PDB file of C-alpha atoms and ligand atoms in Angstrom:
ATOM      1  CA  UNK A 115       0.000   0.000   0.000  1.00 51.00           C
ATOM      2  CA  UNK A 116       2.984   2.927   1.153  1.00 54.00           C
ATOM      3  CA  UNK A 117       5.081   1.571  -2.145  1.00 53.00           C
ATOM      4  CA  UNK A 118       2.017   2.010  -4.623  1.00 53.00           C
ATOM      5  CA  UNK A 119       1.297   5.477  -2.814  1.00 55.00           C
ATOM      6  CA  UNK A 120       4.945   6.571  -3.871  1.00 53.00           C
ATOM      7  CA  UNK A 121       4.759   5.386  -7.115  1.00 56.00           C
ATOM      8  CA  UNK A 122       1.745   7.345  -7.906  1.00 52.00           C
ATOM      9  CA  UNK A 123       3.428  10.653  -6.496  1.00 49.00           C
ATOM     10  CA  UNK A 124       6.019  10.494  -8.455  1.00 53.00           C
ATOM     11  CA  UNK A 125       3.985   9.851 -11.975  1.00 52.00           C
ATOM     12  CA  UNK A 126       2.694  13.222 -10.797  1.00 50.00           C
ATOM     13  CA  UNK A 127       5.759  14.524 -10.497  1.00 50.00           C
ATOM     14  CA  UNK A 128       7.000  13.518 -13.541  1.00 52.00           C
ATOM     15  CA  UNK A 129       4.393  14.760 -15.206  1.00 51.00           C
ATOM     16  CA  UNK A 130       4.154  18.342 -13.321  1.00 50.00           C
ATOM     17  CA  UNK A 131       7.794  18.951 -14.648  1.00 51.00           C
ATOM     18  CA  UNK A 132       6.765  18.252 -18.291  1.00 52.00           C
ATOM     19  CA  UNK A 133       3.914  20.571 -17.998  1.00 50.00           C
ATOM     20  CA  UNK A 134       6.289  23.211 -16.727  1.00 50.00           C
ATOM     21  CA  UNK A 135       9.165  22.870 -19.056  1.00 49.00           C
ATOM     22  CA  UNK A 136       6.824  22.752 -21.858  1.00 48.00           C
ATOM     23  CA  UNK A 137       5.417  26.189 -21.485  1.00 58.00           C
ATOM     24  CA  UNK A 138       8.352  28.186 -19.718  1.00 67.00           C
ATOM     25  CA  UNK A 139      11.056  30.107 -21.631  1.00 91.00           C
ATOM     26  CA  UNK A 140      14.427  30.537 -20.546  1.00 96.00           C
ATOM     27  CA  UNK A 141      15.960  32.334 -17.365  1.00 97.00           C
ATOM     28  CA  UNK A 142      18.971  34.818 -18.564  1.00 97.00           C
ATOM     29  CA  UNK A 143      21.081  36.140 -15.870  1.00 98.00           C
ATOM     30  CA  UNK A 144      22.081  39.680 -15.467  1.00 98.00           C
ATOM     31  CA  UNK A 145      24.669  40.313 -13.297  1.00 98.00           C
ATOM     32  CA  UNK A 146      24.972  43.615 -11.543  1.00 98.00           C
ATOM     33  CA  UNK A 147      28.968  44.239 -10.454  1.00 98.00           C
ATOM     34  CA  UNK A 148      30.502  47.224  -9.592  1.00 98.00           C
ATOM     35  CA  UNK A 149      27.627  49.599 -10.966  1.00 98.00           C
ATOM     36  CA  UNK A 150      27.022  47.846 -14.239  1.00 98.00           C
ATOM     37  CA  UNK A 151      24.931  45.647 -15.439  1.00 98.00           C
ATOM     38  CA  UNK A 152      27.140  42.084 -17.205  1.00 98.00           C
ATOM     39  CA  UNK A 153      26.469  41.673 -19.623  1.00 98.00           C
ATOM     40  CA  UNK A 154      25.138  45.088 -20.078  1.00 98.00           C
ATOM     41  CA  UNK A 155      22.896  43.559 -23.662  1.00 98.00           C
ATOM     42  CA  UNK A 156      21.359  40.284 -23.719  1.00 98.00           C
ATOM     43  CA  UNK A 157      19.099  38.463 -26.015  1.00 97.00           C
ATOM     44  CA  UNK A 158      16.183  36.851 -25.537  1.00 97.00           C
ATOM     45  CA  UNK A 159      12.477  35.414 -26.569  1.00 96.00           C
ATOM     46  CA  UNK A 160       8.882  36.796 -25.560  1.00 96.00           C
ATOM     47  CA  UNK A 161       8.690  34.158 -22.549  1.00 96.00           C
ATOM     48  CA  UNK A 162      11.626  34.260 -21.101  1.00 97.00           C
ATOM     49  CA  UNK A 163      12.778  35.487 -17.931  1.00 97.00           C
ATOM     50  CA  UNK A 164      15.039  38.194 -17.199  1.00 98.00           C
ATOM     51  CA  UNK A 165      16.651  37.510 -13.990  1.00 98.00           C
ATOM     52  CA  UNK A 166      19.042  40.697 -12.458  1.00 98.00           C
ATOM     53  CA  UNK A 167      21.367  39.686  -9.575  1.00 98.00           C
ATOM     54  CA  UNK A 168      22.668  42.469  -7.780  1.00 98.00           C
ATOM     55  CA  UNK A 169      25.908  41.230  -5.783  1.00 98.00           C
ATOM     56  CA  UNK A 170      26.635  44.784  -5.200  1.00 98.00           C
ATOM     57  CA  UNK A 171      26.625  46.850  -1.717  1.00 97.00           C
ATOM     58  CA  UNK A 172      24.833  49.382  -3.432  1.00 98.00           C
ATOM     59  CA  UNK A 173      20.866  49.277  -4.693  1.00 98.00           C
ATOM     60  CA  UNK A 174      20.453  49.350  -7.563  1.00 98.00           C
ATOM     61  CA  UNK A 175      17.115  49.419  -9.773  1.00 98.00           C
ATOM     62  CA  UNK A 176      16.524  47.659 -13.256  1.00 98.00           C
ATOM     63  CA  UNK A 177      14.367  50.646 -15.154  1.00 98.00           C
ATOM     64  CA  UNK A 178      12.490  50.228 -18.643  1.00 97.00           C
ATOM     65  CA  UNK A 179      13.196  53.318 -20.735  1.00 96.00           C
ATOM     66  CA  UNK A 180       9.704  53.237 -21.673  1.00 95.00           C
ATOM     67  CA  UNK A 181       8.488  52.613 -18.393  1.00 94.00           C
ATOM     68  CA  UNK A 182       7.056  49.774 -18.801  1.00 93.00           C
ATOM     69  CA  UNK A 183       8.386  47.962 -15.828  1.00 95.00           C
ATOM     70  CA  UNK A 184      10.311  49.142 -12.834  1.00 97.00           C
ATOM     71  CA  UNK A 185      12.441  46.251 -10.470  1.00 98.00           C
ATOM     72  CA  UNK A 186      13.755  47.646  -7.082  1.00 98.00           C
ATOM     73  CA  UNK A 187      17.057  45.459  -6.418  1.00 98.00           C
ATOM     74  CA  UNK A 188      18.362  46.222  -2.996  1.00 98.00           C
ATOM     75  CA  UNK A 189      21.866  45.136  -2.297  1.00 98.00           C
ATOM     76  CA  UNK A 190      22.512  41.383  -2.533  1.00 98.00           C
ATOM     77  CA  UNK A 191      19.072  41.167  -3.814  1.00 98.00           C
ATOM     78  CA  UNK A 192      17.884  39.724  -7.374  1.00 98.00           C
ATOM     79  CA  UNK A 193      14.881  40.253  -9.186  1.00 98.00           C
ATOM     80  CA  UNK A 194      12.968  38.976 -11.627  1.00 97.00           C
ATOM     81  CA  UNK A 195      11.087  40.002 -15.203  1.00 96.00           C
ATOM     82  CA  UNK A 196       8.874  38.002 -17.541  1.00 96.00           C
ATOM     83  CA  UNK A 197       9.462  39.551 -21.130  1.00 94.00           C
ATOM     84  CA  UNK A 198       6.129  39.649 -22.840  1.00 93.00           C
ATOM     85  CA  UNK A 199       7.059  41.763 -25.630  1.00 92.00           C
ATOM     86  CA  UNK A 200       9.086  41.535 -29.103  1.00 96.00           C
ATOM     87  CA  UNK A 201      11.632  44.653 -29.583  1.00 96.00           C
ATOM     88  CA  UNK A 202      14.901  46.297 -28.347  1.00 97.00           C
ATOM     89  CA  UNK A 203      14.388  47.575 -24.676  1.00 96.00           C
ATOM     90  CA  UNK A 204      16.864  50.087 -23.082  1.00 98.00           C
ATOM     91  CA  UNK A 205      16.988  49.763 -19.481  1.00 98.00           C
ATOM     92  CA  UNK A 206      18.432  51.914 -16.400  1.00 98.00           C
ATOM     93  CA  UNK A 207      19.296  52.580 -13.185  1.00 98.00           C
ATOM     94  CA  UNK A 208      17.080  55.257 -11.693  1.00 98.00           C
ATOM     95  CA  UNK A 209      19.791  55.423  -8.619  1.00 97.00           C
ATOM     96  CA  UNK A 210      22.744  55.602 -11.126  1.00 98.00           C
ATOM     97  CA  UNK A 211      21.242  56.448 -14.544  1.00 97.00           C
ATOM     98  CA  UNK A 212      24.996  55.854 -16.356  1.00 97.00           C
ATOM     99  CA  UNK A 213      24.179  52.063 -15.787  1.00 98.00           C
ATOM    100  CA  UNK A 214      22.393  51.024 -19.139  1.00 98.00           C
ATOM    101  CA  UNK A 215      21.530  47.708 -20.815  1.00 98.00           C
ATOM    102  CA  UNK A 216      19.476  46.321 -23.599  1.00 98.00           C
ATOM    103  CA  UNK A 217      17.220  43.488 -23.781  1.00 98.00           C
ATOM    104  CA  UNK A 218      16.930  42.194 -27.407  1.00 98.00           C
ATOM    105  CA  UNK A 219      13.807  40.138 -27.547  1.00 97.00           C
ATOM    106  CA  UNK A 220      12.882  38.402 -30.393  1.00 96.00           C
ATOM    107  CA  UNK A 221       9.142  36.693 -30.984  1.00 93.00           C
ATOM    108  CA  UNK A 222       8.926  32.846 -29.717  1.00 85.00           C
TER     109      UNK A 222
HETATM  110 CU1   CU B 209      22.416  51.659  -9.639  1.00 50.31          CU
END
């Protein structure tokens, strides 16, 4: 009885994990060292997630150009950003606005 109860949780499992690598997109990490974002232009598809890791002292914020989104990122904290849009993105720092990247995002 306990060994076919285990056996079923772990078909579920199994097929949980299919489920969620079918449908999500990538994670690309953006580093953020010594006031700059590294790499300061990445590429990616509508789906993906941009994920910024700040391993500075400092905060820092990760700023659409367009305002379309706005990520605090406290020191030695990371943040995270489904893209859900096609098109070249400039980003900033609100704190520091001489830190700039790019997100290149490309359809699916
Ligand atoms: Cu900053």
């Amino acid at each position: 009885m306990r060994a076919s109860g285990f056996s079923v949780l772990s078909f579920v499992l199994v097929a949980l994990a299919h489920v969620a690598s079918a449908k999500a997109g990538e994670t690309i990490v953006v580093k953020i060292t010594d006031l700059a974002f590294v790499p300061a232009e990445v590429s990616a598809r509508v789906g993906d997630t941009i994920e910024w890791v700040n391993v500075d002292f400092i905060d820092h914020t990760a700023t659409a150009s367009n305002g379309a989104w706005d990520l605090a990122l406290p020191a030695g904290s990371r943040g995270r950003l489904v893209v859900k849009q096609a098109g070249v993105l400039g980003y900033f720092c609100r704190v520091h606005p001489n830190m700039t990247g790019t997100l290149n995002v490309n359809e699916k």
